[in-house]
CSV table of C-alpha atoms in Angstrom, one decimal:
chain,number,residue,atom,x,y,z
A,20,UNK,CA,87.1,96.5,116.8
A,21,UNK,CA,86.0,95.8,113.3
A,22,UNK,CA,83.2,97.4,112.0
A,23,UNK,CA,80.4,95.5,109.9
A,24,UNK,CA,80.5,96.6,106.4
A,25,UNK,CA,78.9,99.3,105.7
A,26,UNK,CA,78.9,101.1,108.9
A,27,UNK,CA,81.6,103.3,107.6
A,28,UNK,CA,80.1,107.0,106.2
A,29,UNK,CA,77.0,106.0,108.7
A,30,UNK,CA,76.6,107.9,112.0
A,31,UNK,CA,77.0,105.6,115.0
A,32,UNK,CA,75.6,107.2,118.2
A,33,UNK,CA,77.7,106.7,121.7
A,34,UNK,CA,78.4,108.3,124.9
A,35,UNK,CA,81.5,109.8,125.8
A,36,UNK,CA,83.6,107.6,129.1
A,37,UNK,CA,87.0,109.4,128.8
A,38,UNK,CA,88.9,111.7,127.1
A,39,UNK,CA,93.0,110.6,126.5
A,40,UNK,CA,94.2,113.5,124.5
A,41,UNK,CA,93.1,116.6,122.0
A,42,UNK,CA,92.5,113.7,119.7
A,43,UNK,CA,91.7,110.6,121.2
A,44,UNK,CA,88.0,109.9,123.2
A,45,UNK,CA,86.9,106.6,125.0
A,46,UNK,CA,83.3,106.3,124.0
A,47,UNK,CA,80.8,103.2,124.8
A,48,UNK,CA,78.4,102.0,121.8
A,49,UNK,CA,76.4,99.3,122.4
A,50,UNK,CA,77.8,98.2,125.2
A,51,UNK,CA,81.3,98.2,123.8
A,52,UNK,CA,83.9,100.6,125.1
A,53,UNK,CA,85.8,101.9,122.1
A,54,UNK,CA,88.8,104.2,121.6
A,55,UNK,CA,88.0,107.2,118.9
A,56,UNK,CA,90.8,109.0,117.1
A,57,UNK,CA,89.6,112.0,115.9
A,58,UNK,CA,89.9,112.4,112.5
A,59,UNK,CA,91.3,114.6,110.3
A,60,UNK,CA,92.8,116.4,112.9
A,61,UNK,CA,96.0,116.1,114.8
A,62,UNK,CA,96.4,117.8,118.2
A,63,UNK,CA,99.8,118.7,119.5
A,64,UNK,CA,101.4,115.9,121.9
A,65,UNK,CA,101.3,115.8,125.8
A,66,UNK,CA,105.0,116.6,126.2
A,67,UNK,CA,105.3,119.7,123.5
A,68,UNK,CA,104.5,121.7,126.5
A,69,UNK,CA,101.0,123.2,127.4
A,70,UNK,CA,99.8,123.8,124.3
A,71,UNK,CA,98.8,119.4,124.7
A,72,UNK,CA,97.4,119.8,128.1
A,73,UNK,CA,95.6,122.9,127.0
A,74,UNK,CA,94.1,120.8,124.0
A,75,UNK,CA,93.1,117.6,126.3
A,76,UNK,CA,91.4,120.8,128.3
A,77,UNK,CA,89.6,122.1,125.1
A,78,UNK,CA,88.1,118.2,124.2
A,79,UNK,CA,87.1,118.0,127.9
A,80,UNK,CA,85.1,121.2,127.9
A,81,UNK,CA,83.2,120.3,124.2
A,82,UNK,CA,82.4,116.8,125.3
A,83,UNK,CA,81.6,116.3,128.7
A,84,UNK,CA,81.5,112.6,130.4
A,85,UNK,CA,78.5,111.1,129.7
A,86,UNK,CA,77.8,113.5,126.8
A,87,UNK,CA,75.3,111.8,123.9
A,88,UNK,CA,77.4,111.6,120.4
A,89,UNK,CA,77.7,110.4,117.0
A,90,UNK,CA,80.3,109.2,115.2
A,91,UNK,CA,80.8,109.5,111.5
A,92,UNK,CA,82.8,106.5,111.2
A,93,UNK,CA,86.0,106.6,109.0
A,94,UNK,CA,88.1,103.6,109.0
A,95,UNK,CA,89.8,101.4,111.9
A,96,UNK,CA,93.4,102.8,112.1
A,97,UNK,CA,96.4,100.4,112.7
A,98,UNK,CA,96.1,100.6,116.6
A,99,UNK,CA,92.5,99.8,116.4
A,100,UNK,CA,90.8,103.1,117.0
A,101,UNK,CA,87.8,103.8,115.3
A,102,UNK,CA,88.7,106.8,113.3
A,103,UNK,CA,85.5,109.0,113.1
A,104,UNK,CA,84.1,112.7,113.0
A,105,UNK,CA,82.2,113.7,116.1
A,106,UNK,CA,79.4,115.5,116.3
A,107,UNK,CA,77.6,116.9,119.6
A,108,UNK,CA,74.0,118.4,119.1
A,109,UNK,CA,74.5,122.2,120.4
A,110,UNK,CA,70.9,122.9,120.0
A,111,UNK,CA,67.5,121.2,118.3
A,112,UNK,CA,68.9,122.1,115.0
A,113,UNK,CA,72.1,122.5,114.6
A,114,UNK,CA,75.5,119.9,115.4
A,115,UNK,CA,78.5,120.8,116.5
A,116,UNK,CA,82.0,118.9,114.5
A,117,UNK,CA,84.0,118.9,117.8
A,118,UNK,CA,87.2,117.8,115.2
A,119,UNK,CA,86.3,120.7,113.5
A,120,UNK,CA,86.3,122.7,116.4
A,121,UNK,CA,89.3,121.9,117.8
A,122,UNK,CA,90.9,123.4,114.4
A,123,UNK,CA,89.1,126.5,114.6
A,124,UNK,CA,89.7,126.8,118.2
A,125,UNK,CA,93.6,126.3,117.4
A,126,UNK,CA,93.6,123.3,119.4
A,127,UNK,CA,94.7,121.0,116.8
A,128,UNK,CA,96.0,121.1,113.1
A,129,UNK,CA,94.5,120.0,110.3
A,130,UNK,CA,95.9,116.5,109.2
A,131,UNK,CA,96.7,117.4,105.7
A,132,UNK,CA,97.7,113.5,105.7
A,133,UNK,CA,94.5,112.2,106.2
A,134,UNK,CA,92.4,115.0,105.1
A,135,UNK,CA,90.6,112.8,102.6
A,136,UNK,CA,88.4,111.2,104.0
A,137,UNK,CA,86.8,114.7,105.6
A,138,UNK,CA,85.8,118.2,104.0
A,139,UNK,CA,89.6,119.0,103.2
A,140,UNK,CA,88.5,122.6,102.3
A,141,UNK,CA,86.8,123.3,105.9
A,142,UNK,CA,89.5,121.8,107.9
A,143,UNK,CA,92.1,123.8,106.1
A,144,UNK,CA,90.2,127.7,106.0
A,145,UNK,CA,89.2,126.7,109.7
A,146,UNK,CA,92.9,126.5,111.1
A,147,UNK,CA,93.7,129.7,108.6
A,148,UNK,CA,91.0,131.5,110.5
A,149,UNK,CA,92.8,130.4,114.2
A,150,UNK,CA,96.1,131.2,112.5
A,151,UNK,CA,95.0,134.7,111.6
A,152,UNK,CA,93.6,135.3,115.3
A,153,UNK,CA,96.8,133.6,116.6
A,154,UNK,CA,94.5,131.3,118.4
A,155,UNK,CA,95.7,128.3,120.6
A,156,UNK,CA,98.8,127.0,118.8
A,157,UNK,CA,99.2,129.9,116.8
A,158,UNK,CA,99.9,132.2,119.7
A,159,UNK,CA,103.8,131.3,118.0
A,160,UNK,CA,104.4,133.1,114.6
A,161,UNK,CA,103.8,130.3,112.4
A,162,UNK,CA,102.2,127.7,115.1
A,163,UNK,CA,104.4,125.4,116.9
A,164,UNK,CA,105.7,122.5,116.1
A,165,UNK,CA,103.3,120.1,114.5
A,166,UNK,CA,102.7,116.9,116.2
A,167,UNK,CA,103.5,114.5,112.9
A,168,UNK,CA,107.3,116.2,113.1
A,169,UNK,CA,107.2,116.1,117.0
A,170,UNK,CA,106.8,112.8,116.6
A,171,UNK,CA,109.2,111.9,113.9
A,172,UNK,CA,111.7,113.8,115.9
A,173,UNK,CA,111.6,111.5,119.1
């Protein structure tokens, strides 16, 4: 899909239909039924083991089907995902970054490729924080594998 200019930076609001991975959601927006990359992030792969069905777990439990979210639209990446932050309202006054999350969960690593286009510094001190509490991925000394070399590698 290609977003009308300006929409990137702006929040879109949408509702959560699937999730594929620890960084990819299926959303519907105005009637449209778009893939989401999360960005900033990127989650370990389905085959390096459990740690990607234990992240596709994680994303499952933060958003919920049907679950009301925004979108803080990035860019349209070359498979034509929206690339976007996501936010879920925990309470009346406060959002939650689910992308964020993941990271501090250890669920997924911060993207230092594309970390421009979010708040590099919070991505990067959230997945220090899992690292020091061996969280999620960094249950191995030094995390595993990350999932730009897994891929690189197959």
């Amino acid at each position: 899909m290609v977003w009308p200019t300006g929409v990137a930076g702006r929040r879109i609001t949408a509702v959560v239909v699937s999730i594929g991975d620890g960084d990819t959601i299926r959303v519907r927006q105005a009637g449209r039924v778009l893939t989401v990359r999360l960005a900033c992030i990127d989650a370990p792969e389905a085959a390096q083991g459990s740690y990607g069905a234990q992240a596709r777990r994680s994303l499952q439990q933060l958003l919920p089907l049907n679950r009301a979210i925004s979108l803080d639209v990035k860019t349209v990446d070359r498979y034509g995902r929206t690339v976007a932050e996501v936010f879920t309202v925990a309470n009346l006054f406060r959002q939650v970054n689910i992308n964020l999350a993941m990271v501090e969960d250890g669920e997924a690593f911060a993207y230092r490729r594309y970390l421009s286009s979010c708040n590099e510094q919070i991505y990067l001190e959230a997945e220090h924080r899992a690292s020091r509490r061996r969280f999620g991925v960094w249950q191995v000394p030094g995390g595993i594998t990350r999932p730009w070399d897994f891929r690189r590698g197959r």
